[in-house]
CSV table of C-alpha atoms and ligand atoms in Angstrom, one decimal:
chain,number,residue,atom,x,y,z
A,1,MET,CA,-37.3,29.7,-30.6
A,2,LYS,CA,-34.3,31.1,-32.1
A,3,VAL,CA,-30.8,29.8,-31.2
A,4,LEU,CA,-27.4,31.7,-31.9
A,5,ILE,CA,-24.2,29.7,-32.4
A,6,VAL,CA,-21.1,31.9,-32.0
A,7,GLY,CA,-18.1,30.8,-34.1
A,8,GLY,CA,-17.4,29.6,-37.8
A,9,GLY,CA,-15.6,26.3,-37.6
A,10,GLY,CA,-16.4,22.6,-37.8
A,11,ARG,CA,-17.6,22.5,-34.2
A,12,GLU,CA,-20.0,25.3,-34.8
A,13,HIS,CA,-21.4,23.7,-38.0
A,14,ALA,CA,-22.0,20.4,-35.9
A,15,LEU,CA,-23.7,22.7,-33.2
A,16,ALA,CA,-25.9,24.4,-35.8
A,17,TRP,CA,-26.9,21.3,-37.5
A,18,LYS,CA,-27.7,19.5,-34.2
A,19,CYS,CA,-29.8,22.6,-32.9
A,20,ALA,CA,-31.6,22.9,-36.2
A,21,GLN,CA,-33.0,19.4,-35.7
A,22,SER,CA,-34.9,20.4,-32.5
A,23,PRO,CA,-38.6,20.6,-32.7
A,24,ARG,CA,-38.4,23.6,-30.5
A,25,VAL,CA,-36.2,25.5,-32.7
A,26,ASP,CA,-37.5,27.8,-35.5
A,27,GLU,CA,-34.2,29.2,-36.8
A,28,VAL,CA,-30.5,28.9,-35.9
A,29,LEU,CA,-28.3,31.9,-36.5
A,30,VAL,CA,-24.5,31.5,-36.8
A,31,ALA,CA,-22.1,34.2,-36.5
A,32,PRO,CA,-20.0,34.2,-38.6
A,33,GLY,CA,-20.7,30.6,-39.8
A,34,ASN,CA,-19.0,29.1,-42.9
A,35,ALA,CA,-20.3,27.7,-46.4
A,36,GLY,CA,-21.6,24.6,-44.7
A,37,THR,CA,-23.8,26.4,-42.1
A,38,GLU,CA,-25.0,28.7,-45.0
A,39,LEU,CA,-26.4,25.8,-46.8
A,40,GLU,CA,-27.8,23.9,-43.7
A,41,PRO,CA,-31.6,23.9,-43.7
A,42,GLY,CA,-33.1,26.1,-40.8
A,43,VAL,CA,-29.7,27.9,-40.4
A,44,ARG,CA,-28.8,31.5,-41.4
A,45,ASN,CA,-25.3,33.0,-41.2
A,46,VAL,CA,-24.9,36.5,-39.8
A,47,ASN,CA,-21.5,38.2,-40.7
A,48,ILE,CA,-20.3,39.1,-37.2
A,49,ALA,CA,-17.0,38.0,-35.9
A,50,ALA,CA,-17.1,35.7,-32.9
A,51,THR,CA,-15.2,38.1,-30.8
A,52,ASP,CA,-17.4,41.2,-31.6
A,53,THR,CA,-19.3,40.9,-28.2
A,54,GLU,CA,-21.1,44.1,-28.5
A,55,ARG,CA,-22.7,43.5,-31.9
A,56,LEU,CA,-23.5,39.9,-31.0
A,57,VAL,CA,-25.4,41.1,-28.0
A,58,GLU,CA,-27.3,43.6,-30.3
A,59,LEU,CA,-28.0,40.7,-32.7
A,60,ALA,CA,-29.4,38.4,-29.9
A,61,LYS,CA,-31.6,41.3,-28.7
A,62,ARG,CA,-32.8,42.2,-32.1
A,63,GLU,CA,-33.6,38.8,-33.1
A,64,ALA,CA,-35.1,37.8,-29.8
A,65,VAL,CA,-32.7,34.8,-29.5
A,66,GLU,CA,-33.6,32.7,-26.6
A,67,LEU,CA,-30.4,30.5,-26.3
A,68,THR,CA,-26.8,31.4,-27.4
A,69,ILE,CA,-24.1,28.7,-27.5
A,70,ILE,CA,-20.5,29.8,-27.7
A,71,GLY,CA,-18.2,27.6,-29.8
A,72,PRO,CA,-14.6,29.0,-29.4
A,73,GLU,CA,-12.5,29.9,-26.4
A,74,ALA,CA,-11.4,33.5,-27.3
A,75,PRO,CA,-14.8,35.1,-26.8
A,76,LEU,CA,-15.3,33.0,-23.5
A,77,VAL,CA,-12.0,34.0,-22.2
A,78,ALA,CA,-12.8,37.6,-23.0
A,79,GLY,CA,-16.0,37.3,-21.0
A,80,ILE,CA,-18.9,37.1,-23.6
A,81,THR,CA,-21.1,35.1,-21.4
A,82,ASP,CA,-20.9,37.8,-18.7
A,83,ALA,CA,-21.9,40.4,-21.3
A,84,PHE,CA,-24.8,38.4,-22.6
A,85,GLN,CA,-26.1,37.7,-19.0
A,86,ALA,CA,-25.7,41.3,-18.0
A,87,ARG,CA,-28.2,42.1,-20.7
A,88,GLY,CA,-30.6,39.5,-19.7
A,89,LEU,CA,-29.7,37.0,-22.4
A,90,ARG,CA,-29.5,33.3,-22.0
A,91,CYS,CA,-25.9,32.1,-22.9
A,92,PHE,CA,-24.4,28.7,-22.5
A,93,GLY,CA,-20.8,29.0,-21.7
A,94,PRO,CA,-18.5,29.7,-18.7
A,95,SER,CA,-17.9,33.2,-17.3
A,96,ARG,CA,-14.7,35.1,-17.7
A,97,LEU,CA,-13.5,33.9,-14.4
A,98,ALA,CA,-14.3,30.3,-15.0
A,99,ALA,CA,-12.9,30.4,-18.5
A,100,ARG,CA,-9.4,31.1,-17.0
A,101,LEU,CA,-9.2,27.3,-16.8
A,102,GLU,CA,-8.4,27.5,-20.5
A,103,GLY,CA,-7.0,31.1,-20.8
A,104,SER,CA,-4.2,30.7,-18.5
A,105,LYS,CA,-2.3,27.4,-18.0
A,106,ALA,CA,-0.5,28.9,-15.0
A,107,PHE,CA,-3.8,29.4,-13.2
A,108,THR,CA,-4.9,25.9,-14.2
A,109,LYS,CA,-1.8,24.2,-12.9
A,110,ASP,CA,-2.0,26.2,-9.5
A,111,PHE,CA,-5.7,25.4,-9.4
A,112,LEU,CA,-5.0,21.6,-10.0
A,113,GLN,CA,-2.2,21.5,-7.2
A,114,ARG,CA,-4.4,23.4,-4.8
A,115,HIS,CA,-7.4,20.9,-5.3
A,116,ARG,CA,-5.1,17.8,-5.4
A,117,ILE,CA,-6.2,16.9,-8.8
A,118,PRO,CA,-3.6,14.8,-10.6
A,119,THR,CA,-1.4,16.4,-13.2
A,120,ALA,CA,2.2,16.7,-14.2
A,121,GLY,CA,4.7,18.2,-11.9
A,122,TYR,CA,5.5,21.8,-13.1
A,123,ARG,CA,6.9,25.2,-12.4
A,124,VAL,CA,5.7,28.6,-13.7
A,125,PHE,CA,8.1,31.4,-14.9
A,126,ASN,CA,8.2,34.8,-16.3
A,127,ARG,CA,11.2,36.4,-17.6
A,128,ALA,CA,12.3,37.9,-14.4
A,129,SER,CA,11.7,34.6,-12.4
A,130,TYR,CA,13.1,32.2,-15.0
A,131,ASP,CA,15.7,29.8,-13.5
A,132,ALA,CA,17.9,28.4,-16.3
A,133,VAL,CA,19.8,26.3,-13.6
A,134,TRP,CA,16.7,24.6,-12.4
A,135,LEU,CA,15.9,23.7,-16.0
A,136,ARG,CA,19.3,22.3,-16.7
A,137,ALA,CA,18.8,19.8,-13.8
A,138,GLN,CA,15.5,18.4,-15.2
A,139,LYS,CA,14.9,15.2,-17.0
A,140,THR,CA,14.0,15.1,-20.7
A,141,PRO,CA,11.7,14.9,-22.6
A,142,ILE,CA,10.3,18.0,-20.9
A,143,VAL,CA,7.4,20.2,-21.8
A,144,ILE,CA,7.5,23.9,-22.3
A,145,LYS,CA,4.0,25.8,-22.8
A,146,ALA,CA,3.0,29.4,-23.2
A,147,SER,CA,0.5,30.1,-20.5
A,148,GLY,CA,-1.9,32.1,-22.4
A,149,LEU,CA,-4.1,31.2,-25.5
A,150,ALA,CA,-2.0,30.3,-28.5
A,151,SER,CA,-4.5,28.3,-30.6
A,152,GLY,CA,-3.0,24.9,-29.5
A,153,LYS,CA,0.5,25.9,-30.9
A,154,GLY,CA,2.1,27.2,-27.7
A,155,VAL,CA,3.4,23.8,-26.5
A,156,VAL,CA,6.9,22.4,-27.3
A,157,ILE,CA,7.9,18.9,-26.2
A,158,ALA,CA,11.6,19.3,-26.0
A,159,GLN,CA,13.6,16.1,-26.5
A,160,ASN,CA,16.9,17.6,-24.9
A,161,LEU,CA,17.7,20.4,-22.7
A,162,GLN,CA,19.1,22.6,-25.6
A,163,GLU,CA,15.7,22.5,-27.3
A,164,ALA,CA,14.1,23.2,-24.0
A,165,GLU,CA,16.1,26.3,-23.4
A,166,SER,CA,15.6,27.6,-26.9
A,167,ALA,CA,11.8,27.0,-26.6
A,168,VAL,CA,11.9,29.0,-23.5
A,169,GLN,CA,13.8,31.9,-25.1
A,170,GLU,CA,11.5,32.0,-28.1
A,171,MET,CA,8.4,32.2,-26.0
A,172,PHE,CA,10.0,35.1,-23.9
A,173,ALA,CA,11.0,36.7,-27.1
A,174,GLY,CA,7.3,36.9,-28.2
A,175,ARG,CA,6.9,34.0,-30.5
A,176,PHE,CA,3.4,33.5,-29.2
A,177,GLY,CA,2.8,37.0,-28.3
A,178,GLU,CA,1.5,38.0,-24.8
A,179,ALA,CA,0.5,34.3,-24.4
A,180,GLY,CA,4.3,33.4,-23.8
A,181,SER,CA,5.2,36.2,-21.4
A,182,GLU,CA,4.4,33.5,-18.7
A,183,ILE,CA,5.5,29.9,-19.2
A,184,VAL,CA,4.8,26.5,-17.7
A,185,ILE,CA,7.4,23.9,-17.7
A,186,GLU,CA,6.2,20.6,-16.8
A,187,GLU,CA,7.2,16.8,-16.6
A,188,PHE,CA,6.4,14.7,-19.8
A,189,MET,CA,3.6,12.3,-19.2
A,190,GLN,CA,3.5,8.8,-20.7
A,191,GLY,CA,0.3,7.2,-21.7
A,192,GLU,CA,-2.6,7.5,-24.2
A,193,GLU,CA,-4.5,10.7,-24.5
A,194,ALA,CA,-8.2,11.0,-24.4
A,195,SER,CA,-10.8,13.8,-24.3
A,196,PHE,CA,-13.5,13.8,-21.6
A,197,ILE,CA,-16.2,16.4,-22.1
A,198,VAL,CA,-19.0,17.2,-19.7
A,199,MET,CA,-21.7,19.8,-19.5
A,200,ALA,CA,-21.7,21.6,-16.1
A,201,ASP,CA,-24.3,23.8,-14.5
A,202,GLY,CA,-22.0,25.2,-11.7
A,203,THR,CA,-22.8,22.2,-9.5
A,204,GLN,CA,-23.8,19.1,-11.4
A,205,VAL,CA,-22.3,17.6,-14.5
A,206,LEU,CA,-23.6,15.5,-17.3
A,207,PRO,CA,-20.7,13.6,-19.0
A,208,LEU,CA,-21.0,13.6,-22.8
A,209,ALA,CA,-19.9,10.5,-24.9
A,210,THR,CA,-16.1,10.0,-24.7
A,211,SER,CA,-13.9,10.7,-27.6
A,212,GLN,CA,-10.2,10.7,-28.7
A,213,ASP,CA,-8.5,12.9,-31.4
A,214,HIS,CA,-5.3,12.8,-33.4
A,215,LYS,CA,-3.2,15.9,-33.0
A,216,ARG,CA,-0.3,15.2,-35.3
A,217,LEU,CA,-0.5,16.1,-39.0
A,218,LEU,CA,0.7,12.8,-40.5
A,219,ASP,CA,0.0,9.1,-40.3
A,220,HIS,CA,1.6,7.2,-37.4
A,221,ASP,CA,1.3,10.3,-35.3
A,222,GLU,CA,4.2,12.1,-37.1
A,223,GLY,CA,4.8,15.6,-38.2
A,224,PRO,CA,3.8,18.8,-36.3
A,225,ASN,CA,1.0,19.2,-33.8
A,226,THR,CA,-2.4,20.5,-35.3
A,227,GLY,CA,-5.7,21.5,-33.9
A,228,GLY,CA,-6.8,18.0,-34.5
A,229,MET,CA,-6.8,15.8,-37.8
A,230,GLY,CA,-9.6,13.5,-36.8
A,231,ALA,CA,-11.6,12.1,-33.8
A,232,TYR,CA,-14.0,9.3,-32.9
A,233,SER,CA,-16.5,8.5,-30.3
A,234,PRO,CA,-16.5,6.5,-28.1
A,235,ALA,CA,-13.0,6.2,-26.9
A,236,PRO,CA,-12.3,2.6,-26.0
A,237,VAL,CA,-9.4,3.7,-23.6
A,238,ILE,CA,-12.1,5.2,-21.3
A,239,THR,CA,-13.3,1.9,-19.8
A,240,SER,CA,-16.1,2.2,-17.3
A,241,ALA,CA,-13.5,2.0,-14.5
A,242,VAL,CA,-11.4,4.8,-16.1
A,243,HIS,CA,-14.6,6.9,-16.5
A,244,ALA,CA,-15.5,6.4,-12.8
A,245,ARG,CA,-12.0,7.4,-11.9
A,246,VAL,CA,-11.9,10.6,-14.2
A,247,MET,CA,-15.3,11.7,-12.7
A,248,ARG,CA,-14.1,11.1,-9.0
A,249,GLU,CA,-10.5,12.3,-9.3
A,250,VAL,CA,-10.8,15.1,-12.0
A,251,ILE,CA,-14.2,16.3,-12.9
A,252,ASP,CA,-16.1,16.3,-9.6
A,253,PRO,CA,-13.2,18.1,-7.6
A,254,THR,CA,-12.7,20.5,-10.6
A,255,ILE,CA,-16.4,21.6,-10.5
A,256,ARG,CA,-16.4,21.8,-6.6
A,257,GLY,CA,-13.1,23.6,-6.6
A,258,LEU,CA,-14.4,26.3,-9.0
A,259,ARG,CA,-17.6,26.7,-7.2
A,260,GLU,CA,-15.6,27.1,-3.8
A,261,ASP,CA,-13.3,29.5,-5.4
A,262,GLY,CA,-16.3,31.8,-6.3
A,263,SER,CA,-16.2,31.0,-10.1
A,264,PRO,CA,-18.6,28.3,-10.7
A,265,PHE,CA,-18.4,26.7,-14.2
A,266,THR,CA,-21.4,26.5,-16.4
A,267,GLY,CA,-20.7,25.3,-19.9
A,268,PHE,CA,-18.9,22.5,-21.7
A,269,LEU,CA,-15.7,21.5,-19.8
A,270,TYR,CA,-13.2,19.6,-21.7
A,271,ALA,CA,-10.5,17.7,-19.9
A,272,GLY,CA,-7.5,16.6,-22.0
A,273,LEU,CA,-6.3,13.5,-20.1
A,274,MET,CA,-3.4,11.2,-20.2
A,275,VAL,CA,-4.4,7.7,-19.2
A,276,GLY,CA,-1.4,5.6,-18.0
A,277,ASP,CA,-1.1,1.8,-18.7
A,278,ASP,CA,-2.1,1.1,-15.1
A,279,GLY,CA,-5.4,3.2,-15.5
A,280,THR,CA,-4.0,6.2,-13.6
A,281,VAL,CA,-5.4,9.5,-15.0
A,282,LYS,CA,-3.7,12.9,-15.2
A,283,VAL,CA,-4.9,16.3,-16.6
A,284,VAL,CA,-3.0,17.5,-19.6
A,285,GLU,CA,-5.1,20.6,-20.1
A,286,PHE,CA,-8.6,22.0,-19.7
A,287,ASN,CA,-10.6,23.7,-22.4
A,288,CYS,CA,-13.7,25.7,-21.6
A,289,ARG,CA,-15.6,24.7,-24.6
A,290,LEU,CA,-16.2,21.7,-26.9
A,291,GLY,CA,-13.3,20.3,-28.7
A,292,ASP,CA,-12.9,20.5,-32.6
A,293,PRO,CA,-12.9,17.9,-34.2
A,294,GLU,CA,-14.3,15.8,-31.3
A,295,THR,CA,-17.7,17.7,-31.4
A,296,GLN,CA,-18.4,16.4,-34.9
A,297,PRO,CA,-18.5,12.6,-34.0
A,298,ILE,CA,-19.8,13.3,-30.5
A,299,LEU,CA,-22.9,15.4,-31.8
A,300,ALA,CA,-23.4,12.8,-34.6
A,301,ARG,CA,-24.2,10.3,-31.9
A,302,LEU,CA,-26.4,12.6,-29.7
A,303,ARG,CA,-30.1,11.5,-29.9
A,304,SER,CA,-31.2,14.0,-27.2
A,305,ASP,CA,-32.2,17.7,-28.0
A,306,LEU,CA,-29.0,19.7,-27.3
A,307,THR,CA,-31.1,22.9,-26.6
A,308,VAL,CA,-33.0,21.1,-23.8
A,309,LEU,CA,-29.7,20.1,-22.2
A,310,CYS,CA,-28.2,23.6,-22.6
A,311,ASP,CA,-31.4,25.2,-21.1
A,312,ALA,CA,-31.3,22.8,-18.1
A,313,ALA,CA,-27.6,23.6,-17.5
A,314,ILE,CA,-28.3,27.4,-17.7
A,315,ASP,CA,-31.1,26.9,-15.2
A,316,GLY,CA,-29.0,24.8,-12.8
A,317,ASN,CA,-31.1,21.7,-13.4
A,318,LEU,CA,-28.7,19.3,-15.1
A,319,ALA,CA,-29.6,16.6,-12.6
A,320,GLN,CA,-33.0,16.5,-14.1
A,321,VAL,CA,-31.9,15.5,-17.7
A,322,GLU,CA,-30.2,12.6,-19.3
A,323,ALA,CA,-28.4,12.4,-22.6
A,324,GLU,CA,-29.3,9.6,-25.0
A,325,TRP,CA,-26.6,8.3,-27.4
A,326,ASP,CA,-26.6,6.4,-30.6
A,327,SER,CA,-24.8,3.0,-29.7
A,328,ARG,CA,-22.9,3.3,-32.9
A,329,VAL,CA,-19.4,4.5,-33.4
A,330,ALA,CA,-18.8,7.8,-35.1
A,331,LEU,CA,-15.5,8.7,-36.6
A,332,GLY,CA,-14.5,12.0,-38.4
A,333,VAL,CA,-11.6,12.6,-40.7
A,334,VAL,CA,-10.4,16.2,-41.1
A,335,LEU,CA,-9.4,17.4,-44.5
A,336,ALA,CA,-6.8,20.1,-44.3
A,337,ALA,CA,-5.6,22.9,-46.7
A,338,ALA,CA,-2.3,23.2,-48.6
A,339,GLY,CA,0.2,24.4,-46.1
A,340,TYR,CA,-1.5,23.5,-42.9
A,341,PRO,CA,-0.5,24.0,-40.1
A,342,GLU,CA,2.1,26.6,-41.2
A,343,GLN,CA,1.4,28.9,-44.1
A,344,VAL,CA,-2.3,28.1,-45.1
A,345,ARG,CA,-3.4,28.8,-48.7
A,346,SER,CA,-7.0,29.9,-49.1
A,347,GLY,CA,-9.3,30.1,-52.2
A,348,ASP,CA,-9.0,26.5,-53.6
A,349,ALA,CA,-12.2,25.5,-55.1
A,350,ILE,CA,-13.8,22.4,-53.4
A,351,ASP,CA,-15.5,19.7,-55.6
A,352,GLY,CA,-17.6,16.6,-54.7
A,353,LEU,CA,-19.8,18.0,-51.9
A,354,GLU,CA,-22.9,17.2,-53.8
A,355,ALA,CA,-21.8,13.6,-54.4
A,356,ALA,CA,-20.8,13.3,-50.7
A,357,ALA,CA,-24.1,14.4,-49.6
A,358,LEU,CA,-25.8,11.4,-51.3
A,359,LEU,CA,-23.7,9.0,-49.2
A,360,PRO,CA,-24.4,8.0,-45.5
A,361,GLY,CA,-22.7,10.2,-42.8
A,362,LYS,CA,-22.1,13.9,-43.0
A,363,VAL,CA,-19.5,16.4,-44.1
A,364,PHE,CA,-19.2,19.2,-41.7
A,365,HIS,CA,-17.5,22.4,-43.0
A,366,ALA,CA,-14.8,24.3,-41.1
A,367,GLY,CA,-12.5,26.8,-43.2
A,368,THR,CA,-14.9,27.1,-46.1
A,369,ARG,CA,-16.7,30.1,-47.6
A,370,ARG,CA,-18.9,30.7,-50.7
A,371,ALA,CA,-17.3,32.6,-53.6
A,372,ASP,CA,-19.9,33.2,-56.2
A,373,ALA,CA,-21.6,29.7,-56.7
A,374,GLN,CA,-18.5,27.8,-55.6
A,375,CYS,CA,-17.4,26.6,-52.2
A,376,VAL,CA,-13.7,27.4,-51.6
A,377,THR,CA,-11.3,26.8,-48.8
A,378,SER,CA,-10.8,29.5,-46.3
A,379,GLY,CA,-8.8,28.1,-43.3
A,380,GLY,CA,-6.5,25.4,-42.2
A,381,ARG,CA,-8.9,22.7,-41.4
A,382,VAL,CA,-11.5,22.7,-44.2
A,383,LEU,CA,-13.9,19.9,-43.8
A,384,CYS,CA,-14.6,17.0,-41.4
A,385,ALA,CA,-16.1,13.8,-42.9
A,386,VAL,CA,-18.0,11.8,-40.3
A,387,GLY,CA,-19.2,8.1,-40.8
A,388,LEU,CA,-21.3,6.0,-38.3
A,389,GLY,CA,-21.2,2.3,-38.0
A,390,ASN,CA,-21.7,-0.6,-35.7
A,391,HIS,CA,-18.0,-1.1,-35.3
A,392,ILE,CA,-15.2,1.4,-35.6
A,393,SER,CA,-14.0,-0.1,-38.8
A,394,ASP,CA,-17.5,0.4,-40.4
A,395,ALA,CA,-17.6,4.0,-39.3
A,396,ARG,CA,-14.1,4.5,-40.7
A,397,ARG,CA,-15.1,2.9,-44.0
A,398,ASP,CA,-18.0,5.4,-44.4
A,399,ALA,CA,-15.9,8.4,-43.3
A,400,TYR,CA,-13.3,7.5,-46.0
A,401,ALA,CA,-15.9,7.0,-48.6
A,402,LEU,CA,-17.0,10.6,-48.0
A,403,VAL,CA,-13.4,11.8,-48.2
A,404,SER,CA,-12.9,10.0,-51.6
A,405,CYS,CA,-15.7,12.1,-53.1
A,406,LEU,CA,-14.0,15.3,-52.1
A,407,HIS,CA,-11.2,17.2,-53.8
A,408,TYR,CA,-9.5,20.5,-53.8
A,409,ASP,CA,-5.8,21.5,-54.6
A,410,GLY,CA,-3.5,20.8,-51.7
A,411,MET,CA,-6.0,18.6,-49.9
A,412,SER,CA,-4.4,16.5,-47.2
A,413,TYR,CA,-5.7,14.2,-44.5
A,414,ARG,CA,-4.7,11.2,-42.4
A,415,HIS,CA,-5.4,7.9,-43.6
A,416,ASP,CA,-5.2,6.1,-40.1
A,417,ILE,CA,-7.8,7.8,-38.1
A,418,GLY,CA,-9.1,5.5,-35.3
A,419,TYR,CA,-6.1,3.2,-35.4
A,420,ARG,CA,-5.8,2.9,-31.7
A,421,ALA,CA,-9.5,2.1,-31.3
A,422,ILE,CA,-9.2,-0.4,-34.1
A,423,ALA,CA,-6.3,-2.1,-32.5
A,424,ARG,CA,-8.4,-2.5,-29.4
A,425,GLU,CA,-11.4,-3.9,-31.2
B,1,LIG,P1,-2.0,21.3,-24.5
B,1,LIG,O1,-2.2,22.5,-25.3
B,1,LIG,O2,-1.6,21.5,-23.1
B,1,LIG,O3,-3.0,20.3,-24.5
B,1,LIG,O4,-0.8,20.4,-25.1
B,1,LIG,C1,-1.0,20.0,-26.6
B,1,LIG,C2,-0.5,18.6,-26.7
B,1,LIG,O5,0.9,18.5,-26.3
B,1,LIG,C3,-1.3,17.6,-25.8
B,1,LIG,O6,-2.4,17.2,-26.4
B,1,LIG,C4,-0.3,16.5,-25.7
B,1,LIG,O7,-0.3,15.7,-26.8
B,1,LIG,C5,1.1,17.2,-25.6
B,1,LIG,N1,1.4,17.5,-24.2
B,1,LIG,C6,1.2,18.6,-23.5
B,1,LIG,N2,1.6,18.4,-22.2
B,1,LIG,C7,2.2,17.2,-22.1
B,1,LIG,C8,2.9,16.5,-21.1
B,1,LIG,N3,3.1,17.1,-19.9
B,1,LIG,N4,3.4,15.3,-21.4
B,1,LIG,C9,3.2,14.8,-22.6
B,1,LIG,N5,2.5,15.3,-23.5
B,1,LIG,C10,2.1,16.6,-23.5
């Protein structure tokens, strides 16, 4: 069969790589893909943007694609799954209504409250309803969020009320465009963050291996927030007791609540969690798709055929399948481009990919493209080097061995990926 992966980042390279290993799969198409998917055996790039739903539907029809997996949130929030299904095409991802869980933080906070799922206390405002007097009575730090999609950048953790007020005003002034016309102001939560990703078929869920990422740009969790500078799986903070609690208090009521509300969720559901010292769990956010870079280490550990799992979910049969995992730890280090996450420079030539390919582990591409015979940077996060090992320190050693092969002007990365898990080891 043919599989189509929609998107062009590191997550999509990992999805394409994984699907291409399936004995059921003849060819994987990736739209638009990157230089890594272009070189991957059994994979073909198609130059169509991830948000060009009409042309993607035509492509899937023309190529007789039997399974489409959507990587990024923007097409999901815009309703790509509904468009595929309306044309009789099998597509793994939530409907437009279910994807509101990521598309609107205000919707999600109200949903969580209505279904009594633990999360930070909050209020939602637009310009007309905004109450500056209320804000001045709040404790700091306090968190200000643009409600709509802002590529992970629409969150400000204000250390004092002045910072909070100016974040509110910037959002209403259009710093994040339409995404900030409505804002959520919420309590600051203490604890350790972890990602909990499941596959859902509307009713049943299949939890994927746990993971944890590093959002800040610099070592020791300093510098600005990014899309993610590295990740590893499993996440030791998710003990079996915490796992059971997340399923009971977060995942099950979310899937049940969405079904009851008439928007059942089929797809990858990503819960960003804050785990307190006492083992309590609160929802920070939901994503309606796999995380990037968490996907790269998670799929590096998946032994089962991903296409079988996706098909089972589309057919409402998730209860019939199990996922088998490599018992080793996987750790991925993201290599970023000059200027990331602000003004990103593109076009720097990447050296060392051939040398890295001879080592254990895998280098997934993200913001890369081919220019003549050379692979060059073309996005903020450029590559993700994943190592596997019996212990997290072994996985880290292999990942950084890959990194040491690679070079381009302006390359930056964190040197401490996995430090929390190593401290627990
Ligand atoms: P979000 O886009 O909602 O996931 O927020 C981005 C990042 O901001 C999260 O991964 C957290 O690191 C941080 N964050 C968001 N909300 C809170 C909160 N209420 N308390 C503490 N940190 C938060």
